[in-house]
Amino acid sequence: MLEFPDISSGYAFCRNPLRVCNDAPASGSSILQYNVKVGGVAVFAGHFLPPLNTDLSDVAEGCISYYPEADETSGEVWIPVLSKTDMENRYCMSVETATGDDGKDANASTKVILVPGGVSRRNWRRLRALGHDPFSHRFLNPAANFFLSARTGSWRFTLKETELAPLYFIMAEQGKVRIKELLTGKDYVDTLSAGVWALSIGNLRKKIWDDDNRLPSAFDVYRLDSENNWVYACNIGVQSAPANRDRTLVKFRNSLGVFDFIDLPGVLKKSQISDNGDSQNSIFDESINGFVSHRGRIPLKIEFSIETTPLSAAVIKCLADMVVSDEVYLIKDQALPVKVIPSIEDFSYAIRADSPQPLSLKFEAVDEYANITPDITTGTECSRRGVFSDEFSDEFY
């Protein structure tokens, strides 16, 4: 039998071990072939002497893309990201062993749904010892914090008002989700189809404000289990952000493969660095019949730096996830998001801190600029606009 022995839920992160095995008896002469498909497309083939035992995580990570970004502008509380059909067509990995001279006679097969991202090695090792995978333990467990967020592994989920990113989650099958607003006890129940969804806390708060003139900050989340009973999943709390004149919002892709936000209070500084390097040379000047120094245009490298105000231990852990992220953007105070590479010179802090502590961060823009021109944001900067342009509303006070 061919199987993924470490996967019990049918879902697997592509950055964690993805071991496929079969229980064929050992053989010293019979060479078999195994074929790997992702999204129905053949991506890899190999040969083995039974039994098969190999890790396909590198193949998985190289063949799938991140989930599409949830569009909160629709105003919906539950935002569909991917249908189950899309997941099976784009994120399903199938493995089959084959016999015959051409390797086309299928012998055994197995499949798994891939999810971008992964958990830490320590957590993976611990989950194996407990007999779980990350999805059976948490992300498909109706009685757990099932959101794809690395901010906390607890049932209690706290966000600042300035960090309200969509909360992604996976529905393996169609089911109901209930949110209870704790101020009045009012319930919001929806039936969601199988697939990937995102909960917009910002849109939910706006809906309650528009309907009841209240701005809620605490919610309980429930899901129906396999026996059709409501089970408690987690609590979501929204905190007010401390007043601060200078703050920077950073958007980053977390360890579980979806976007998150972190709000960094502090003064953001911008540096433009030029490096002459080997760009200076000599050219011949006919007027003096000799060589003169010359330099072509050199690119400018832009760096941002910030000295944060004291941060709590929980924020520092989220900050660590941002620093190692492969996709980071500076959002606030920029006309458009600027893709950057973050770094921290000294990332040391007390494990049992008596008080919050500040940190110094640097963000290096990925683009270099040899041509310095005014930024284009809306595309209409070069045209004269009247009083009834899009930047004005239809209401006058």
mmCIF file of C-alpha atoms in Angstrom:
data_model
loop_
_atom_site.group_PDB
_atom_site.id
_atom_site.type_symbol
_atom_site.label_atom_id
_atom_site.label_comp_id
_atom_site.label_asym_id
_atom_site.label_seq_id
_atom_site.Cartn_x
_atom_site.Cartn_y
_atom_site.Cartn_z
ATOM 1 C CA MET A 1 0.000 0.000 0.000
ATOM 2 C CA LEU A 2 1.262 3.464 -0.908
ATOM 3 C CA GLU A 3 0.672 6.189 1.686
ATOM 4 C CA PHE A 4 1.852 9.360 3.414
ATOM 5 C CA PRO A 5 2.413 7.837 6.883
ATOM 6 C CA ASP A 6 2.802 11.177 8.695
ATOM 7 C CA ILE A 7 -0.392 12.683 7.233
ATOM 8 C CA SER A 8 -3.709 11.642 8.741
ATOM 9 C CA SER A 9 -5.927 14.536 7.655
ATOM 10 C CA GLY A 10 -5.364 14.458 3.881
ATOM 11 C CA TYR A 11 -3.793 17.965 4.019
ATOM 12 C CA ALA A 12 -0.078 18.788 4.315
ATOM 13 C CA PHE A 13 2.127 21.882 4.472
ATOM 14 C CA CYS A 14 4.646 21.890 1.634
ATOM 15 C CA ARG A 15 7.496 23.122 3.880
ATOM 16 C CA ASN A 16 7.208 20.211 6.286
ATOM 17 C CA PRO A 17 8.359 16.632 5.639
ATOM 18 C CA LEU A 18 6.145 14.937 3.059
ATOM 19 C CA ARG A 19 7.261 11.348 3.305
ATOM 20 C CA VAL A 20 5.677 8.777 0.968
ATOM 21 C CA CYS A 21 6.146 5.066 1.638
ATOM 22 C CA ASN A 22 4.907 1.708 0.448
ATOM 23 C CA ASP A 23 4.882 -1.635 2.195
ATOM 24 C CA ALA A 24 6.223 -3.668 -0.711
ATOM 25 C CA PRO A 25 8.725 -6.330 0.353
ATOM 26 C CA ALA A 26 12.403 -5.508 -0.134
ATOM 27 C CA SER A 27 13.779 -6.609 -3.485
ATOM 28 C CA GLY A 28 17.274 -6.460 -4.866
ATOM 29 C CA SER A 29 16.402 -6.876 -8.525
ATOM 30 C CA SER A 30 12.948 -5.440 -9.267
ATOM 31 C CA ILE A 31 13.280 -1.702 -9.964
ATOM 32 C CA LEU A 32 9.996 0.209 -9.916
ATOM 33 C CA GLN A 33 9.066 3.725 -10.977
ATOM 34 C CA TYR A 34 7.039 6.319 -9.099
ATOM 35 C CA ASN A 35 5.353 9.305 -10.744
ATOM 36 C CA VAL A 36 4.383 12.557 -9.029
ATOM 37 C CA LYS A 37 1.670 14.910 -10.267
ATOM 38 C CA VAL A 38 0.670 18.298 -8.827
ATOM 39 C CA GLY A 39 -2.573 19.786 -10.067
ATOM 40 C CA GLY A 40 -2.843 16.951 -12.599
ATOM 41 C CA VAL A 41 0.489 17.846 -14.210
ATOM 42 C CA ALA A 42 3.391 15.384 -14.116
ATOM 43 C CA VAL A 43 6.261 17.134 -12.306
ATOM 44 C CA PHE A 44 8.611 14.369 -11.205
ATOM 45 C CA ALA A 45 9.448 10.726 -11.804
ATOM 46 C CA GLY A 46 11.933 8.497 -10.036
ATOM 47 C CA HIS A 47 13.015 4.890 -9.665
ATOM 48 C CA PHE A 48 13.427 2.855 -6.494
ATOM 49 C CA LEU A 49 14.132 -0.564 -5.141
ATOM 50 C CA PRO A 50 11.235 -1.543 -2.850
ATOM 51 C CA PRO A 51 10.326 -0.494 -0.265
ATOM 52 C CA LEU A 52 9.796 3.161 -1.214
ATOM 53 C CA ASN A 53 10.581 5.788 1.444
ATOM 54 C CA THR A 54 11.268 9.301 0.175
ATOM 55 C CA ASP A 55 10.487 12.920 1.054
ATOM 56 C CA LEU A 56 8.661 14.986 -1.590
ATOM 57 C CA SER A 57 8.521 18.329 0.263
ATOM 58 C CA ASP A 58 11.060 19.971 -2.084
ATOM 59 C CA VAL A 59 8.963 18.930 -5.085
ATOM 60 C CA ALA A 60 5.789 20.196 -3.404
ATOM 61 C CA GLU A 61 7.227 23.585 -2.465
ATOM 62 C CA GLY A 62 8.554 24.193 -5.955
ATOM 63 C CA CYS A 63 5.273 23.368 -7.690
ATOM 64 C CA ILE A 64 2.581 25.315 -5.855
ATOM 65 C CA SER A 65 1.907 28.991 -5.388
ATOM 66 C CA TYR A 66 0.531 30.925 -2.444
ATOM 67 C CA TYR A 67 -3.208 31.318 -1.961
ATOM 68 C CA PRO A 68 -4.803 34.356 -3.660
ATOM 69 C CA GLU A 69 -5.144 37.386 -1.426
ATOM 70 C CA ALA A 70 -8.598 37.919 0.080
ATOM 71 C CA ASP A 71 -10.377 40.993 -1.277
ATOM 72 C CA GLU A 72 -11.859 42.919 1.651
ATOM 73 C CA THR A 73 -13.198 45.684 -0.607
ATOM 74 C CA SER A 74 -16.219 43.487 -1.353
ATOM 75 C CA GLY A 75 -17.517 44.246 2.148
ATOM 76 C CA GLU A 76 -18.238 40.572 2.818
ATOM 77 C CA VAL A 77 -17.581 39.107 6.263
ATOM 78 C CA TRP A 78 -16.753 35.659 4.858
ATOM 79 C CA ILE A 79 -14.554 36.060 1.798
ATOM 80 C CA PRO A 80 -14.174 33.054 -0.549
ATOM 81 C CA VAL A 81 -10.538 32.518 -1.531
ATOM 82 C CA LEU A 82 -10.510 29.103 -3.228
ATOM 83 C CA SER A 83 -13.218 26.540 -3.901
ATOM 84 C CA LYS A 84 -12.613 22.875 -3.168
ATOM 85 C CA THR A 85 -12.515 22.214 -6.911
ATOM 86 C CA ASP A 86 -9.777 24.824 -7.315
ATOM 87 C CA MET A 87 -7.831 23.276 -4.441
ATOM 88 C CA GLU A 88 -8.013 19.819 -6.003
ATOM 89 C CA ASN A 89 -7.106 21.140 -9.448
ATOM 90 C CA ARG A 90 -4.170 23.292 -8.317
ATOM 91 C CA TYR A 91 -2.943 21.972 -4.956
ATOM 92 C CA CYS A 92 -3.495 18.213 -5.089
ATOM 93 C CA MET A 93 -0.345 16.054 -5.165
ATOM 94 C CA SER A 94 -0.813 12.477 -6.361
ATOM 95 C CA VAL A 95 1.843 9.779 -6.281
ATOM 96 C CA GLU A 96 1.633 6.421 -7.995
ATOM 97 C CA THR A 97 4.013 3.537 -8.390
ATOM 98 C CA ALA A 98 4.223 1.952 -11.815
ATOM 99 C CA THR A 99 5.492 -1.239 -13.374
ATOM 100 C CA GLY A 100 6.303 -2.238 -16.917
ATOM 101 C CA ASP A 101 9.080 -1.216 -19.239
ATOM 102 C CA ASP A 102 7.511 2.181 -19.946
ATOM 103 C CA GLY A 103 6.481 2.801 -16.321
ATOM 104 C CA LYS A 104 2.870 3.436 -17.302
ATOM 105 C CA ASP A 105 1.118 0.481 -15.662
ATOM 106 C CA ALA A 106 -0.196 1.937 -12.394
ATOM 107 C CA ASN A 107 0.252 -0.280 -9.375
ATOM 108 C CA ALA A 108 -0.729 1.827 -6.324
ATOM 109 C CA SER A 109 -1.542 5.486 -5.740
ATOM 110 C CA THR A 110 -2.174 8.046 -3.009
ATOM 111 C CA LYS A 111 -2.825 11.782 -2.839
ATOM 112 C CA VAL A 112 -2.745 14.760 -0.496
ATOM 113 C CA ILE A 113 -3.889 18.403 -0.649
ATOM 114 C CA LEU A 114 -0.906 20.746 -0.374
ATOM 115 C CA VAL A 115 -1.006 23.967 1.645
ATOM 116 C CA PRO A 116 1.678 26.688 1.291
ATOM 117 C CA GLY A 117 3.797 27.277 4.381
ATOM 118 C CA GLY A 118 4.702 25.070 7.322
ATOM 119 C CA VAL A 119 5.119 24.746 11.081
ATOM 120 C CA SER A 120 8.434 24.770 12.939
ATOM 121 C CA ARG A 121 10.595 21.646 13.119
ATOM 122 C CA ARG A 122 10.085 21.495 16.873
ATOM 123 C CA ASN A 123 6.299 21.568 16.501
ATOM 124 C CA TRP A 124 6.406 19.005 13.690
ATOM 125 C CA ARG A 125 8.470 16.635 15.835
ATOM 126 C CA ARG A 126 6.108 17.125 18.769
ATOM 127 C CA LEU A 127 2.982 16.548 16.674
ATOM 128 C CA ARG A 128 4.417 13.289 15.334
ATOM 129 C CA ALA A 129 5.057 12.151 18.895
ATOM 130 C CA LEU A 130 1.410 12.948 19.724
ATOM 131 C CA GLY A 131 0.154 11.071 16.659
ATOM 132 C CA HIS A 132 -1.174 14.156 14.849
ATOM 133 C CA ASP A 133 -0.383 16.266 11.834
ATOM 134 C CA PRO A 134 -0.835 20.078 11.927
ATOM 135 C CA PHE A 135 -4.298 19.888 10.366
ATOM 136 C CA SER A 136 -5.813 17.100 12.444
ATOM 137 C CA HIS A 137 -4.397 18.831 15.522
ATOM 138 C CA ARG A 138 -5.481 22.412 14.793
ATOM 139 C CA PHE A 139 -6.278 23.769 11.339
ATOM 140 C CA LEU A 140 -9.101 21.309 10.535
ATOM 141 C CA ASN A 141 -10.114 20.772 14.145
ATOM 142 C CA PRO A 142 -13.491 22.460 14.839
ATOM 143 C CA ALA A 143 -12.674 22.591 18.569
ATOM 144 C CA ALA A 144 -9.417 24.524 18.095
ATOM 145 C CA ASN A 145 -8.118 27.846 16.837
ATOM 146 C CA PHE A 146 -8.321 26.830 13.166
ATOM 147 C CA PHE A 147 -7.150 30.109 11.614
ATOM 148 C CA LEU A 148 -3.923 30.111 9.583
ATOM 149 C CA SER A 149 -2.181 32.582 11.848
ATOM 150 C CA ALA A 150 1.170 32.191 13.571
ATOM 151 C CA ARG A 151 0.418 34.938 16.122
ATOM 152 C CA THR A 152 -0.698 32.442 18.734
ATOM 153 C CA GLY A 153 -1.208 28.719 19.210
ATOM 154 C CA SER A 154 -3.737 29.364 21.958
ATOM 155 C CA TRP A 155 -7.531 29.503 21.779
ATOM 156 C CA ARG A 156 -7.348 33.210 22.638
ATOM 157 C CA PHE A 157 -6.583 35.457 19.665
ATOM 158 C CA THR A 158 -5.744 39.155 20.150
ATOM 159 C CA LEU A 159 -5.278 41.789 17.427
ATOM 160 C CA LYS A 160 -4.743 45.530 17.392
ATOM 161 C CA GLU A 161 -7.210 47.666 15.461
ATOM 162 C CA THR A 162 -4.354 48.645 13.151
ATOM 163 C CA GLU A 163 -3.484 44.981 12.416
ATOM 164 C CA LEU A 164 -6.843 43.611 11.263
ATOM 165 C CA ALA A 165 -5.807 41.316 8.426
ATOM 166 C CA PRO A 166 -8.197 38.704 6.956
ATOM 167 C CA LEU A 167 -8.037 35.454 8.938
ATOM 168 C CA TYR A 168 -7.667 32.551 6.500
ATOM 169 C CA PHE A 169 -8.956 29.056 7.228
ATOM 170 C CA ILE A 170 -9.779 25.811 5.423
ATOM 171 C CA MET A 171 -13.165 24.103 5.255
ATOM 172 C CA ALA A 172 -12.586 20.431 4.348
ATOM 173 C CA GLU A 173 -16.344 19.959 3.910
ATOM 174 C CA GLN A 174 -19.373 22.219 3.803
ATOM 175 C CA GLY A 175 -20.350 23.353 7.285
ATOM 176 C CA LYS A 176 -21.625 26.133 9.508
ATOM 177 C CA VAL A 177 -19.591 28.708 11.398
ATOM 178 C CA ARG A 178 -21.030 30.874 14.162
ATOM 179 C CA ILE A 179 -19.623 34.112 15.564
ATOM 180 C CA LYS A 180 -20.997 35.404 18.851
ATOM 181 C CA GLU A 181 -20.567 39.094 19.586
ATOM 182 C CA LEU A 182 -19.927 39.163 23.328
ATOM 183 C CA LEU A 183 -21.274 42.632 24.146
ATOM 184 C CA THR A 184 -24.876 41.756 23.272
ATOM 185 C CA GLY A 185 -24.667 37.985 22.735
ATOM 186 C CA LYS A 186 -25.887 38.322 19.155
ATOM 187 C CA ASP A 187 -24.996 35.424 16.840
ATOM 188 C CA TYR A 188 -23.933 35.558 13.194
ATOM 189 C CA VAL A 189 -24.288 32.142 11.537
ATOM 190 C CA ASP A 190 -23.260 31.282 7.987
ATOM 191 C CA THR A 191 -23.020 28.084 5.949
ATOM 192 C CA LEU A 192 -19.736 27.866 4.076
ATOM 193 C CA SER A 193 -18.862 25.500 1.259
ATOM 194 C CA ALA A 194 -15.684 23.442 1.215
ATOM 195 C CA GLY A 195 -12.557 25.381 0.270
ATOM 196 C CA VAL A 196 -10.378 28.201 1.576
ATOM 197 C CA TRP A 197 -12.092 31.165 3.247
ATOM 198 C CA ALA A 198 -11.064 34.350 5.031
ATOM 199 C CA LEU A 199 -12.856 36.028 7.916
ATOM 200 C CA SER A 200 -12.753 39.829 7.730
ATOM 201 C CA ILE A 201 -13.013 41.164 11.286
ATOM 202 C CA GLY A 202 -12.892 44.703 9.882
ATOM 203 C CA ASN A 203 -15.938 44.103 7.665
ATOM 204 C CA LEU A 204 -17.764 42.352 10.518
ATOM 205 C CA ARG A 205 -17.223 45.308 12.853
ATOM 206 C CA LYS A 206 -18.368 47.705 10.109
ATOM 207 C CA LYS A 207 -21.515 45.624 9.521
ATOM 208 C CA ILE A 208 -22.383 45.689 13.233
ATOM 209 C CA TRP A 209 -21.684 49.432 13.369
ATOM 210 C CA ASP A 210 -23.940 50.088 10.365
ATOM 211 C CA ASP A 211 -26.729 47.860 11.743
ATOM 212 C CA ASP A 212 -26.624 48.576 15.487
ATOM 213 C CA ASN A 213 -24.367 51.630 15.949
ATOM 214 C CA ARG A 214 -21.955 49.586 18.072
ATOM 215 C CA LEU A 215 -18.266 48.893 17.554
ATOM 216 C CA PRO A 216 -17.616 45.441 19.058
ATOM 217 C CA SER A 217 -14.200 44.234 20.156
ATOM 218 C CA ALA A 218 -14.725 40.664 21.415
ATOM 219 C CA PHE A 219 -16.043 37.595 19.580
ATOM 220 C CA ASP A 220 -16.385 33.870 20.232
ATOM 221 C CA VAL A 221 -16.129 31.510 17.262
ATOM 222 C CA TYR A 222 -17.981 28.165 17.047
ATOM 223 C CA ARG A 223 -18.130 25.410 14.439
ATOM 224 C CA LEU A 224 -20.295 22.335 13.910
ATOM 225 C CA ASP A 225 -18.489 19.055 14.569
ATOM 226 C CA SER A 226 -19.027 15.718 12.811
ATOM 227 C CA GLU A 227 -21.978 14.975 15.133
ATOM 228 C CA ASN A 228 -23.680 18.265 14.212
ATOM 229 C CA ASN A 229 -23.020 19.878 17.586
ATOM 230 C CA TRP A 230 -21.702 23.394 18.115
ATOM 231 C CA VAL A 231 -18.191 23.318 19.585
ATOM 232 C CA TYR A 232 -16.177 26.261 20.862
ATOM 233 C CA ALA A 233 -13.182 27.100 18.651
ATOM 234 C CA CYS A 234 -11.541 30.318 19.830
ATOM 235 C CA ASN A 235 -11.937 33.863 21.085
ATOM 236 C CA ILE A 236 -10.984 36.919 19.002
ATOM 237 C CA GLY A 237 -10.257 40.174 20.818
ATOM 238 C CA VAL A 238 -9.588 43.541 19.164
ATOM 239 C CA GLN A 239 -7.409 45.966 21.103
ATOM 240 C CA SER A 240 -7.187 49.689 20.559
ATOM 241 C CA ALA A 241 -3.754 50.722 19.297
ATOM 242 C CA PRO A 242 -1.833 53.015 21.679
ATOM 243 C CA ALA A 243 -1.804 56.628 20.535
ATOM 244 C CA ASN A 244 1.417 57.376 18.705
ATOM 245 C CA ARG A 245 2.210 60.112 16.213
ATOM 246 C CA ASP A 246 4.663 57.963 14.279
ATOM 247 C CA ARG A 247 3.849 54.377 13.350
ATOM 248 C CA THR A 248 4.621 52.062 10.441
ATOM 249 C CA LEU A 249 2.382 49.279 9.178
ATOM 250 C CA VAL A 250 4.216 46.264 7.747
ATOM 251 C CA LYS A 251 2.501 43.610 5.646
ATOM 252 C CA PHE A 252 4.215 40.236 5.500
ATOM 253 C CA ARG A 253 3.561 36.639 4.554
ATOM 254 C CA ASN A 254 3.606 34.551 7.706
ATOM 255 C CA SER A 255 5.025 31.059 8.223
ATOM 256 C CA LEU A 256 1.680 29.499 7.296
ATOM 257 C CA GLY A 257 1.690 31.101 3.844
ATOM 258 C CA VAL A 258 -0.855 33.944 4.188
ATOM 259 C CA PHE A 259 -0.534 37.697 4.727
ATOM 260 C CA ASP A 260 -0.499 39.274 8.170
ATOM 261 C CA PHE A 261 0.134 42.791 9.515
ATOM 262 C CA ILE A 262 2.314 44.170 12.277
ATOM 263 C CA ASP A 263 2.117 47.739 13.559
ATOM 264 C CA LEU A 264 5.477 49.221 14.596
ATOM 265 C CA PRO A 265 5.310 52.469 16.602
ATOM 266 C CA GLY A 266 8.369 54.643 16.045
ATOM 267 C CA VAL A 267 9.919 57.183 13.677
ATOM 268 C CA LEU A 268 10.598 55.742 10.213
ATOM 269 C CA LYS A 269 13.690 57.162 8.514
ATOM 270 C CA LYS A 270 14.561 56.918 4.836
ATOM 271 C CA SER A 271 18.127 56.756 3.481
ATOM 272 C CA GLN A 272 19.205 56.867 -0.156
ATOM 273 C CA ILE A 273 22.560 55.207 -0.635
ATOM 274 C CA SER A 274 24.677 55.406 -3.777
ATOM 275 C CA ASP A 275 27.620 53.129 -4.392
ATOM 276 C CA ASN A 276 30.101 54.251 -7.034
ATOM 277 C CA GLY A 277 31.832 50.898 -6.946
ATOM 278 C CA ASP A 278 33.561 50.189 -10.250
ATOM 279 C CA SER A 279 31.288 52.484 -12.255
ATOM 280 C CA GLN A 280 33.958 55.183 -12.638
ATOM 281 C CA ASN A 281 36.240 54.871 -15.650
ATOM 282 C CA SER A 282 38.129 57.001 -18.182
ATOM 283 C CA ILE A 283 37.072 58.164 -21.617
ATOM 284 C CA PHE A 284 39.034 59.941 -24.331
ATOM 285 C CA ASP A 285 38.392 63.697 -24.739
ATOM 286 C CA GLU A 286 39.363 64.875 -28.239
ATOM 287 C CA SER A 287 39.476 68.533 -27.208
ATOM 288 C CA ILE A 288 42.452 67.950 -24.919
ATOM 289 C CA ASN A 289 43.746 64.843 -26.664
ATOM 290 C CA GLY A 290 43.717 62.916 -23.399
ATOM 291 C CA PHE A 291 41.687 60.848 -21.005
ATOM 292 C CA VAL A 292 39.281 62.250 -18.420
ATOM 293 C CA SER A 293 37.350 60.620 -15.618
ATOM 294 C CA HIS A 294 33.796 59.555 -16.404
ATOM 295 C CA ARG A 295 30.941 57.922 -14.598
ATOM 296 C CA GLY A 296 27.629 56.690 -15.943
ATOM 297 C CA ARG A 297 24.368 56.850 -14.028
ATOM 298 C CA ILE A 298 24.531 54.865 -10.810
ATOM 299 C CA PRO A 299 21.563 53.324 -9.029
ATOM 300 C CA LEU A 300 20.352 54.495 -5.651
ATOM 301 C CA LYS A 301 19.563 51.934 -2.997
ATOM 302 C CA ILE A 302 16.829 52.933 -0.561
ATOM 303 C CA GLU A 303 16.839 51.852 3.076
ATOM 304 C CA PHE A 304 14.273 52.488 5.781
ATOM 305 C CA SER A 305 15.104 52.261 9.466
ATOM 306 C CA ILE A 306 12.987 52.456 12.575
ATOM 307 C CA GLU A 307 13.686 52.494 16.294
ATOM 308 C CA THR A 308 10.540 51.011 17.751
ATOM 309 C CA THR A 309 8.964 52.021 20.993
ATOM 310 C CA PRO A 310 9.101 49.260 23.655
ATOM 311 C CA LEU A 311 7.447 46.060 22.430
ATOM 312 C CA SER A 312 5.810 43.256 24.385
ATOM 313 C CA ALA A 313 6.979 39.625 24.208
ATOM 314 C CA ALA A 314 3.982 38.659 22.034
ATOM 315 C CA VAL A 315 4.781 41.388 19.492
ATOM 316 C CA ILE A 316 8.454 40.362 19.410
ATOM 317 C CA LYS A 317 7.459 36.794 18.446
ATOM 318 C CA CYS A 318 5.319 38.163 15.610
ATOM 319 C CA LEU A 319 8.234 40.399 14.642
ATOM 320 C CA ALA A 320 10.490 37.338 14.324
ATOM 321 C CA ASP A 321 8.027 35.814 11.843
ATOM 322 C CA MET A 322 8.124 39.048 9.829
ATOM 323 C CA VAL A 323 11.944 39.234 9.751
ATOM 324 C CA VAL A 324 12.292 35.751 8.213
ATOM 325 C CA SER A 325 9.403 36.225 5.765
ATOM 326 C CA ASP A 326 10.008 35.936 2.021
ATOM 327 C CA GLU A 327 7.492 38.688 1.153
ATOM 328 C CA VAL A 328 7.381 41.931 3.154
ATOM 329 C CA TYR A 329 5.868 45.334 2.306
ATOM 330 C CA LEU A 330 5.903 48.729 3.983
ATOM 331 C CA ILE A 331 2.348 50.039 3.868
ATOM 332 C CA LYS A 332 1.804 53.212 5.860
ATOM 333 C CA ASP A 333 3.275 56.556 4.792
ATOM 334 C CA GLN A 334 3.914 55.126 1.319
ATOM 335 C CA ALA A 335 1.812 56.011 -1.720
ATOM 336 C CA LEU A 336 1.998 52.362 -2.765
ATOM 337 C CA PRO A 337 3.327 49.340 -0.859
ATOM 338 C CA VAL A 338 7.124 49.085 -1.047
ATOM 339 C CA LYS A 339 8.570 45.584 -1.130
ATOM 340 C CA VAL A 340 11.489 45.346 1.275
ATOM 341 C CA ILE A 341 13.940 42.931 2.886
ATOM 342 C CA PRO A 342 13.857 43.320 6.686
ATOM 343 C CA SER A 343 16.743 42.810 9.096
ATOM 344 C CA ILE A 344 17.559 43.377 12.765
ATOM 345 C CA GLU A 345 21.116 44.016 13.844
ATOM 346 C CA ASP A 346 20.674 42.917 17.447
ATOM 347 C CA PHE A 347 17.686 40.648 18.010
ATOM 348 C CA SER A 348 18.459 39.739 21.607
ATOM 349 C CA TYR A 349 15.859 40.095 24.326
ATOM 350 C CA ALA A 350 15.176 38.749 27.791
ATOM 351 C CA ILE A 351 13.153 35.536 27.867
ATOM 352 C CA ARG A 352 11.486 36.628 31.096
ATOM 353 C CA ALA A 353 11.366 40.354 30.470
ATOM 354 C CA ASP A 354 10.375 42.633 33.330
ATOM 355 C CA SER A 355 9.275 45.330 30.883
ATOM 356 C CA PRO A 356 8.831 45.853 27.120
ATOM 357 C CA GLN A 357 11.962 46.636 25.141
ATOM 358 C CA PRO A 358 12.709 48.599 21.926
ATOM 359 C CA LEU A 359 14.345 47.139 18.817
ATOM 360 C CA SER A 360 16.096 48.647 15.783
ATOM 361 C CA LEU A 361 14.985 47.417 12.369
ATOM 362 C CA LYS A 362 16.147 48.055 8.822
ATOM 363 C CA PHE A 363 14.181 47.582 5.614
ATOM 364 C CA GLU A 364 16.068 47.495 2.322
ATOM 365 C CA ALA A 365 13.943 48.190 -0.763
ATOM 366 C CA VAL A 366 14.292 45.440 -3.356
ATOM 367 C CA ASP A 367 14.445 47.940 -6.240
ATOM 368 C CA GLU A 368 17.393 50.130 -7.149
ATOM 369 C CA TYR A 369 16.695 53.430 -8.870
ATOM 370 C CA ALA A 370 18.928 54.810 -11.600
ATOM 371 C CA ASN A 371 16.151 57.007 -13.013
ATOM 372 C CA ILE A 372 14.655 59.341 -10.400
ATOM 373 C CA THR A 373 11.171 60.477 -11.416
ATOM 374 C CA PRO A 374 8.006 61.484 -9.500
ATOM 375 C CA ASP A 375 5.926 58.540 -8.285
ATOM 376 C CA ILE A 376 2.878 57.440 -10.253
ATOM 377 C CA THR A 377 0.111 56.280 -7.924
ATOM 378 C CA THR A 378 -3.346 56.773 -9.450
ATOM 379 C CA GLY A 379 -2.242 57.361 -13.035
ATOM 380 C CA THR A 380 -3.963 60.762 -13.137
ATOM 381 C CA GLU A 381 -1.253 62.867 -11.478
ATOM 382 C CA CYS A 382 -0.235 64.429 -14.805
ATOM 383 C CA SER A 383 -3.788 65.576 -15.643
ATOM 384 C CA ARG A 384 -5.808 68.432 -14.222
ATOM 385 C CA ARG A 385 -8.748 67.259 -12.135
ATOM 386 C CA GLY A 386 -11.883 69.198 -11.304
ATOM 387 C CA VAL A 387 -13.896 69.422 -8.097
ATOM 388 C CA PHE A 388 -15.998 66.406 -9.122
ATOM 389 C CA SER A 389 -13.098 63.994 -9.544
ATOM 390 C CA ASP A 390 -12.980 60.647 -7.734
ATOM 391 C CA GLU A 391 -11.144 62.099 -4.770
ATOM 392 C CA PHE A 392 -14.324 63.951 -3.725
ATOM 393 C CA SER A 393 -17.478 62.296 -2.414
ATOM 394 C CA ASP A 394 -21.002 63.101 -3.513
ATOM 395 C CA GLU A 395 -21.883 64.460 -0.085
ATOM 396 C CA PHE A 396 -21.145 67.963 1.121
ATOM 397 C CA TYR A 397 -21.349 69.044 4.744
#
